[in-house]
CSV table of C-alpha atoms in Angstrom, one decimal:
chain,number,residue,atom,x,y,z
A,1,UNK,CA,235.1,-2.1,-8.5
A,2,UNK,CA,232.2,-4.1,-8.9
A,3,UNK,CA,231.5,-4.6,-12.9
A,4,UNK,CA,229.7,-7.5,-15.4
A,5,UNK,CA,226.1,-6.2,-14.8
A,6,UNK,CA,224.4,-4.2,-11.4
A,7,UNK,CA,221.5,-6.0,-11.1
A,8,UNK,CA,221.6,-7.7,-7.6
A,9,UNK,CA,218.8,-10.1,-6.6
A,10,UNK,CA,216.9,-8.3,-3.4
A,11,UNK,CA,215.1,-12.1,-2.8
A,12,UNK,CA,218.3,-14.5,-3.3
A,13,UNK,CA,218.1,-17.9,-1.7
A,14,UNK,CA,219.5,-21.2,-2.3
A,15,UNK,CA,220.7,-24.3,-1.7
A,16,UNK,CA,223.0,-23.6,1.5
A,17,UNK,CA,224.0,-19.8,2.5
A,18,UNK,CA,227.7,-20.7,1.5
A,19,UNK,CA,227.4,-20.2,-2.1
A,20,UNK,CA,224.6,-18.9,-4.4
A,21,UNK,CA,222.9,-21.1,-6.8
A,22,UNK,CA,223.1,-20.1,-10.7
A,23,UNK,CA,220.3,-22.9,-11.5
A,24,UNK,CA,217.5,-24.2,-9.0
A,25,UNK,CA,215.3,-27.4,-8.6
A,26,UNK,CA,212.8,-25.0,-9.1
A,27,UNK,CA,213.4,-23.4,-12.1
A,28,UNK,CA,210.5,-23.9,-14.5
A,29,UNK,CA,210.4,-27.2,-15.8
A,30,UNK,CA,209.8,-25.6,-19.1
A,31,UNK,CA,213.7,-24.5,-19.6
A,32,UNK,CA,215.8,-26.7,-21.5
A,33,UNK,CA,219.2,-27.7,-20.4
A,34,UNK,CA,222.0,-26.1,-22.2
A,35,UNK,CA,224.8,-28.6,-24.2
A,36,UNK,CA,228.1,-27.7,-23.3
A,37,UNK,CA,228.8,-27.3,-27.0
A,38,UNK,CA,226.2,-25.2,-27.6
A,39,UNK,CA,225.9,-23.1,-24.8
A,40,UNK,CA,226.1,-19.3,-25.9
A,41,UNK,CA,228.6,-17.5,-24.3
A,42,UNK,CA,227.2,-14.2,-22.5
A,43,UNK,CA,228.8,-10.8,-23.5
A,44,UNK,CA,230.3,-10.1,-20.8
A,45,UNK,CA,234.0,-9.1,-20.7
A,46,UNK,CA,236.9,-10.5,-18.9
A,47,UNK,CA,237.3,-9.8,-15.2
A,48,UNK,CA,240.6,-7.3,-15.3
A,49,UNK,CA,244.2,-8.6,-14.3
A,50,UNK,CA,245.3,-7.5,-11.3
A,51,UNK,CA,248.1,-4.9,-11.1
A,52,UNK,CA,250.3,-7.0,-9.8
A,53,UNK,CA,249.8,-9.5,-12.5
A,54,UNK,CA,248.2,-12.1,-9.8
A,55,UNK,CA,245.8,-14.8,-11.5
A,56,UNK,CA,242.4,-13.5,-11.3
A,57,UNK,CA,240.4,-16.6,-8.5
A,58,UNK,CA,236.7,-16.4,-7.8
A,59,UNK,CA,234.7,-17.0,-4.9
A,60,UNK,CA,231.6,-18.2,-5.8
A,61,UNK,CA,228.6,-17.6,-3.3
A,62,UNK,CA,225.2,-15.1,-2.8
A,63,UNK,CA,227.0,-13.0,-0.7
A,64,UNK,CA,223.7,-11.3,0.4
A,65,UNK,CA,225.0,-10.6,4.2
A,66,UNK,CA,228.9,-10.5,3.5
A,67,UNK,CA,229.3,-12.2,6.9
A,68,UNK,CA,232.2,-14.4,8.2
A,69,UNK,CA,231.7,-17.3,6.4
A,70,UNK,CA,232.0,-15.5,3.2
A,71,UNK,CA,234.8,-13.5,4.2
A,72,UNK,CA,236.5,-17.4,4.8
A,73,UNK,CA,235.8,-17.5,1.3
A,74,UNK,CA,237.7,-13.9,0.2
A,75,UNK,CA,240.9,-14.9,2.1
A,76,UNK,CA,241.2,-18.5,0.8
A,77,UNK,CA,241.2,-16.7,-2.6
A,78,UNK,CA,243.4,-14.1,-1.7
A,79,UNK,CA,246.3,-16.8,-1.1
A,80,UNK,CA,245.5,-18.2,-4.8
A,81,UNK,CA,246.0,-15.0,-6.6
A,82,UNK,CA,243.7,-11.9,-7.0
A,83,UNK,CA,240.2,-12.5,-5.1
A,84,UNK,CA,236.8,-11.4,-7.3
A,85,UNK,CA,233.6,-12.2,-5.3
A,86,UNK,CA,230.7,-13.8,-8.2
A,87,UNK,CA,227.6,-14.1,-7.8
A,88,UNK,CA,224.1,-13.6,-9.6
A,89,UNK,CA,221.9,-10.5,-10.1
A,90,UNK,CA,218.4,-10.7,-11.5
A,91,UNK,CA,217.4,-14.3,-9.6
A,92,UNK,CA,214.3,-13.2,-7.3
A,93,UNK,CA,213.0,-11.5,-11.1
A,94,UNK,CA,213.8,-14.0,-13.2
A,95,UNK,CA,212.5,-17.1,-10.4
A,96,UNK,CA,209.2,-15.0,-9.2
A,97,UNK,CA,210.7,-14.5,-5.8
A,98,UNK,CA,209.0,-12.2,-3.5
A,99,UNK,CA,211.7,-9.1,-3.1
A,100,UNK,CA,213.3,-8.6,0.6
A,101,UNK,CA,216.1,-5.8,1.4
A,102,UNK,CA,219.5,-6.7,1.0
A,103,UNK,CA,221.6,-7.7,4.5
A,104,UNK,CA,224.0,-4.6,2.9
A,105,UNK,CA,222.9,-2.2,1.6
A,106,UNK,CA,224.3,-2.0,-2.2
A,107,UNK,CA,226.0,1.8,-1.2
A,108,UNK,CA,227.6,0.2,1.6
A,109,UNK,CA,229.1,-3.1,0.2
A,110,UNK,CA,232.8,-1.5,-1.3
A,111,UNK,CA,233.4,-0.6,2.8
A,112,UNK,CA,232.7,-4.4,3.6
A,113,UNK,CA,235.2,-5.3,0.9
A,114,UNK,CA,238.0,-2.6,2.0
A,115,UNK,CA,237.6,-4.3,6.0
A,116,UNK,CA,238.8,-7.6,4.8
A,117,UNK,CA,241.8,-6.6,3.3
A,118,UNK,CA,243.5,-7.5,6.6
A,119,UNK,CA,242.2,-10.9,6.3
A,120,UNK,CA,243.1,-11.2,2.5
A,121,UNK,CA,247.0,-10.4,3.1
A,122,UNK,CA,245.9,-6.6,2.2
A,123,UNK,CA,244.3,-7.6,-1.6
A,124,UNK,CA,240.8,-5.7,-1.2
A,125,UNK,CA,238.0,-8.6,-3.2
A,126,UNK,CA,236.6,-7.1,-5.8
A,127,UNK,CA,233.3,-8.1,-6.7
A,128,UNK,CA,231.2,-9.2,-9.9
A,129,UNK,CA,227.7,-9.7,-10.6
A,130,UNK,CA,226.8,-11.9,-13.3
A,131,UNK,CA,223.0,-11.7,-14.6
A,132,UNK,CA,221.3,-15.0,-13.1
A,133,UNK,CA,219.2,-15.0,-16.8
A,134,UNK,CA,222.5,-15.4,-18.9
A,135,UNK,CA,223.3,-18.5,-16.9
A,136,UNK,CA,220.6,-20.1,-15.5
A,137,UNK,CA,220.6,-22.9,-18.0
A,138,UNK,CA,223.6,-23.7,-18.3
A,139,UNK,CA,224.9,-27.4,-17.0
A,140,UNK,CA,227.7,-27.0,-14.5
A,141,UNK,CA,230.6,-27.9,-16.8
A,142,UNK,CA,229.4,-25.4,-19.2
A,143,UNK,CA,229.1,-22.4,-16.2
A,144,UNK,CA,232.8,-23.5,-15.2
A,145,UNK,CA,233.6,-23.4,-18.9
A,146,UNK,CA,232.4,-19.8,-18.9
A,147,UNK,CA,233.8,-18.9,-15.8
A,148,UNK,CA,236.9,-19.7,-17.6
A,149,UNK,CA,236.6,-18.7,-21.4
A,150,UNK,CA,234.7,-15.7,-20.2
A,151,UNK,CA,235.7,-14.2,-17.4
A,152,UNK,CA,239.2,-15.4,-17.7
A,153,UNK,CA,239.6,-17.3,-14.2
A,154,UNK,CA,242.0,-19.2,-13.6
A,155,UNK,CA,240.9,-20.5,-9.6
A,156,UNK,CA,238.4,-21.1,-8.0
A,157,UNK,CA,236.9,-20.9,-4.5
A,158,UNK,CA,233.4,-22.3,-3.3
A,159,UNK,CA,231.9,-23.4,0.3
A,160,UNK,CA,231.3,-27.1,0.7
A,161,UNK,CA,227.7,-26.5,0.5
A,162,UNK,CA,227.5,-24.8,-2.8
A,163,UNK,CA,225.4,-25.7,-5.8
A,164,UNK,CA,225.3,-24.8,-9.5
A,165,UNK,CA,224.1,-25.4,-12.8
A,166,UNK,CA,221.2,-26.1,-13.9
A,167,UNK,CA,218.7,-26.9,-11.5
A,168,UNK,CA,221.3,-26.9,-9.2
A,169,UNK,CA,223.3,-30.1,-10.5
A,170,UNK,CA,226.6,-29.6,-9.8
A,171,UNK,CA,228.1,-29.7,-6.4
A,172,UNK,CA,231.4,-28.7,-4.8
A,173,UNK,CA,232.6,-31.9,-5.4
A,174,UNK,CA,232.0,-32.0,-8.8
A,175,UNK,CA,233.1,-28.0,-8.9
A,176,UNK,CA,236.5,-29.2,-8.1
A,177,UNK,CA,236.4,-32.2,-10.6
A,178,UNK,CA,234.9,-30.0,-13.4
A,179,UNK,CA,238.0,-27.8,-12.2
A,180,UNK,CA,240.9,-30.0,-12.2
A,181,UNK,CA,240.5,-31.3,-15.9
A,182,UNK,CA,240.1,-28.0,-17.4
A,183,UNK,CA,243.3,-26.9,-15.9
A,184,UNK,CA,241.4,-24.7,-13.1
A,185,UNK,CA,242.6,-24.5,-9.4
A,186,UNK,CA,239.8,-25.3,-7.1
A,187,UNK,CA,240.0,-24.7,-3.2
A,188,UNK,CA,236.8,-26.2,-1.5
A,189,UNK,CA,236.1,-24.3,2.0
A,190,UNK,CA,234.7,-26.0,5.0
A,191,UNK,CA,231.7,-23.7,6.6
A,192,UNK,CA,232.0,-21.7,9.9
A,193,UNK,CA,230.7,-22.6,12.4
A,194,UNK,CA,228.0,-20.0,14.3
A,195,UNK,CA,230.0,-20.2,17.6
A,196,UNK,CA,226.7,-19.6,19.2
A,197,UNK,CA,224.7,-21.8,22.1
A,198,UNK,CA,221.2,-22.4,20.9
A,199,UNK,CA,220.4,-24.0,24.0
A,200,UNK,CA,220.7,-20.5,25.4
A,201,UNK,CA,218.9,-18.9,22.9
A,202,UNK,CA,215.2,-18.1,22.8
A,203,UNK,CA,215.1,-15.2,20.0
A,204,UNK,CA,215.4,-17.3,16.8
A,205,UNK,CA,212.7,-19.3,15.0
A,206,UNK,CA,213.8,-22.8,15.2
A,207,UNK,CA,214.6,-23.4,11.3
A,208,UNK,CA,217.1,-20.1,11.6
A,209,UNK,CA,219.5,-22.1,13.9
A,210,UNK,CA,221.8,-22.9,11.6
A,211,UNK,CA,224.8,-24.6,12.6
A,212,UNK,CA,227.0,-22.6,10.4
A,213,UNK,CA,227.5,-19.0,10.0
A,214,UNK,CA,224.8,-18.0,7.1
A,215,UNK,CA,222.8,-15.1,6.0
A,216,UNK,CA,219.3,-17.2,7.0
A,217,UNK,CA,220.7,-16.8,10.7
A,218,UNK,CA,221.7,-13.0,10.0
A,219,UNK,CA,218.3,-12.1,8.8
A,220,UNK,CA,216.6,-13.9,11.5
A,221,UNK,CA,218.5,-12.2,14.0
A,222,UNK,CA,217.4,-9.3,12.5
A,223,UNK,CA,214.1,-10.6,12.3
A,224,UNK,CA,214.1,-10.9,16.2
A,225,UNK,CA,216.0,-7.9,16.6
A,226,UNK,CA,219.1,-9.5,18.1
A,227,UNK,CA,221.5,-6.9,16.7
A,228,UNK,CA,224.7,-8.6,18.6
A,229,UNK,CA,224.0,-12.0,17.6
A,230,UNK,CA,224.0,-10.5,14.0
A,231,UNK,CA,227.3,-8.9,14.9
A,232,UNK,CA,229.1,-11.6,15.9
A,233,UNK,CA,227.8,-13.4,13.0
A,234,UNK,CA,228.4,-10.9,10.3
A,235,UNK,CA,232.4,-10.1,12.6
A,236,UNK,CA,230.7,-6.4,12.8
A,237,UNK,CA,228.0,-4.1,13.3
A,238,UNK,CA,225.5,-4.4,11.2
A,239,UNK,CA,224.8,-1.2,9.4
A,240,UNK,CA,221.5,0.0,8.8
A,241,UNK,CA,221.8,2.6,6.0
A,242,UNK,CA,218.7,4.9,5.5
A,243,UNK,CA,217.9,7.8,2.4
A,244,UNK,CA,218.8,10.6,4.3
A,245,UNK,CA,217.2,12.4,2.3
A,246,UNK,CA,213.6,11.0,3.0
A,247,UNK,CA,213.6,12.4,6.7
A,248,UNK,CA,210.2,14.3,7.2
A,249,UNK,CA,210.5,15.2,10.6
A,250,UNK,CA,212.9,16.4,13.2
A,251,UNK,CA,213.0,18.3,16.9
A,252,UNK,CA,213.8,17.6,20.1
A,253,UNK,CA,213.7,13.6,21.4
A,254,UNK,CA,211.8,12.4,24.0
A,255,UNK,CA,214.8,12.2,26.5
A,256,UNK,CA,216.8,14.9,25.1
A,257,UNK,CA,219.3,15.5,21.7
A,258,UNK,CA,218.5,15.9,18.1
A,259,UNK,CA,216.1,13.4,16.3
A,260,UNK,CA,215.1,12.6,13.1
A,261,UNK,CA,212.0,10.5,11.5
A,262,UNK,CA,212.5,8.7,8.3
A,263,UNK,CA,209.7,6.4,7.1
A,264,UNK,CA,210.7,2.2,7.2
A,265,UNK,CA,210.9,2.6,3.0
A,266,UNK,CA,213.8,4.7,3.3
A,267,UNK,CA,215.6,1.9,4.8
A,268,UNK,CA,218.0,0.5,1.6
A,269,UNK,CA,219.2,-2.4,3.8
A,270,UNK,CA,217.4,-4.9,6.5
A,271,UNK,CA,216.1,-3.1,9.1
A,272,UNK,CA,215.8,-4.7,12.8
A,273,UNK,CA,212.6,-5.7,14.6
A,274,UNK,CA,210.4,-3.2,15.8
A,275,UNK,CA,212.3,-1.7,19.0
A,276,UNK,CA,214.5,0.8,20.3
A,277,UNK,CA,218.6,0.5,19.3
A,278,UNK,CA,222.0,1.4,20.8
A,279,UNK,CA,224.3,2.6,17.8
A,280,UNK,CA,227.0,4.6,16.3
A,281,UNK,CA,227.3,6.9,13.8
A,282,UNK,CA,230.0,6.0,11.6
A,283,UNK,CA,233.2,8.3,11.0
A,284,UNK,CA,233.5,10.0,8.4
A,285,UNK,CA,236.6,9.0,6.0
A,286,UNK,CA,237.6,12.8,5.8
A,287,UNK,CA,237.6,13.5,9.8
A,288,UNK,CA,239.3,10.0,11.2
A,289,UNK,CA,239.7,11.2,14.3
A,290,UNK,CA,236.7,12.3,15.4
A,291,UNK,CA,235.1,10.7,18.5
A,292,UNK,CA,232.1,8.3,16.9
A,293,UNK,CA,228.7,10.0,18.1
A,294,UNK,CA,226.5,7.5,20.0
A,295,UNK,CA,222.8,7.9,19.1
A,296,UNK,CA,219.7,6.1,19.7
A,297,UNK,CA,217.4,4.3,16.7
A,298,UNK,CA,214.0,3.8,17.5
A,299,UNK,CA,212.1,1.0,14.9
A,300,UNK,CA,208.4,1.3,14.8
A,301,UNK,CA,206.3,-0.6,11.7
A,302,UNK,CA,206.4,2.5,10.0
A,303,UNK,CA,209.3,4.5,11.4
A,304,UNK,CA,212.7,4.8,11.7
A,305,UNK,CA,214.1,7.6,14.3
A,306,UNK,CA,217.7,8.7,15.0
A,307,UNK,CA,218.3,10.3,18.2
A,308,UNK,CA,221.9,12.4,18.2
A,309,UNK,CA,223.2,13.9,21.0
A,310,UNK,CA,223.0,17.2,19.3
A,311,UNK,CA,221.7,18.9,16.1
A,312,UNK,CA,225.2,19.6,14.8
A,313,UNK,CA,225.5,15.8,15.2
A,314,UNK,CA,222.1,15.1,13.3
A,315,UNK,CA,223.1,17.5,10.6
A,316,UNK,CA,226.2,15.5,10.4
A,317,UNK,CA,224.4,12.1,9.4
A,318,UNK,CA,225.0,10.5,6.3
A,319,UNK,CA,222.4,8.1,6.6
A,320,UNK,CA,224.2,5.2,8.2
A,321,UNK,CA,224.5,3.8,11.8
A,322,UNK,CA,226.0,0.7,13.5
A,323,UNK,CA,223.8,-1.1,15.4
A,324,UNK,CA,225.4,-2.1,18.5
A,325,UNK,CA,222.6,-3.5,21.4
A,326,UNK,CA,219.0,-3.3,21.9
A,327,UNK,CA,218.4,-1.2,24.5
A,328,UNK,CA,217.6,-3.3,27.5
């Protein structure tokens, strides 16, 4: 269970898409650095020991899109004890960011976790967000000294790009340093690479072609609406989860089945490019073995319409759907 604070920044950026940030060259120059020594400890409580007694191990990244690369991050932490994902709530408030829609939508993220279990030896991550205000001044050996005094860590995992401290002055390098001589373990991951030919590629903006998995590509693809880019980026659908409750119209679609209209701000996650979509209607946890219902989603600039194949179907929807191709 996700604990420490549920503020999560909608507008989160960084230096590099590996790890979040908790201080930023362009934090207002009129914050003060905080001393180690006199750095005030924020109440927050200890992250809970494991069950099995495992060390409690941090990865430490944004986490906005929960793709690949981050899930990298869960498994090298699940092979140093019990994994805990941390990152920072409150930064687009606190930094003036302009707000965007989470990658995953926040009713959505405990499935993510459960569906890397199989790649972190069957310990589902749990997940922390610490608010980006309590920590944002903080040097980086006091943030590592409060990641362990606080939070009780004893390891901890970070992506080769990451930053932290204030205005972002510590790097992995000096993460793993910081680490080592206060008795931490430190496991520095490499990034993942996209896997994807760019030279192919026409349906990303040029500064979105990161070499490396990242949630910058994910949004672009979404941006573009290149749903199985996303996919292979993310290693599944992307779900698109909408208030179900906000639908204001319903009847018959345009080429048969069941469809209903919600408008765009009932969207609580990034929705794709205006367009019409090939998707799934998840299963429900209850009925396992029921066949998935294939439906069509139809993205307008002030729209969203789900097409089921029926209106028991419809009636059925919960609100989420994987995103599987644009119709071509």
């Amino acid at each position: 269970a996700r604990g420490l604070g549920s503020d999560r920044s909608a507008g989160r950026r960084g230096v590099g898409d590996m790890g979040a940030v908790c201080g930023t060259p362009n934090a207002a120059s009129a914050d003060a650095e905080v001393n180690v020594a006199d750095a005030a400890r924020p109440a927050l409580s200890p992250i809970p020991k494991s069950d099995a007694g495992d060390k409690t191990v941090v990865a430490l990244g944004k986490f906005d899109a929960m793709h690949r690369g981050h899930r990298e991050l869960a498994r090298a932490a699940s092979k140093m004890g019990a994994p805990h994902l941390v990152s920072f709530g409150g930064m687009a408030e606190v930094l003036g960011w302009a707000p965007k829609l989470n990658v995953v939508a926040e009713t959505d993220r405990a499935r993510v976790r459960a569906t890397w279990a199989e790649a972190c030896g069957g310990k589902v991550p749990g997940e922390v967000v610490v608010p980006f205000a309590d920590v944002r001044r903080m040097p980086p050996e006091a943030f590592v000294a409060f990641l362990k005094d606080t939070l009780h860590v004893s390891g901890i995992v970070a992506g080769s790009d990451y930053r932290f401290g204030f205005k972002a002055a510590g790097t992995a390098e000096a993460l793993a340093q910081i680490g080592e001589a206060m008795g931490l373990d430190v496991t520095i991951v490499d990034l993942v690479p996209s896997g994807e030919d760019d030279a192919k590629s026409e349906t990303l903006e040029t500064k979105a072609y990161t070499a490396q998995v990242s949630s910058t590509r994910v949004r672009a693809c979404l941006a573009a609406g290149d749903v199985e880019q996303a996919a292979r980026l993310l290693g599944r659908p992307h779900r698109l989860v909408l208030d179900a409750s906000q639908a204001y119209a319903s009847g018959d679609g345009a080429s048969g089945g069941e469809t209903a209209t919600y408008p765009t701000r009932a969207a609580l996650n990034q929705y794709p490019a205006v367009g019409t979509y090939e998707g799934v209607l998840p299963v429900p946890e209850e009925t396992p073995d029921a066949k998935p219902v294939r439906v069509t989603v139809r993205v307008t600039e002030t729209e969203v319409a789900v097409t089921a194949p029926s209106a028991a179907d419809l009636a059925a929807f919960a609100g989420g759907v994987d995103l599987t191709a644009r119709a071509r």
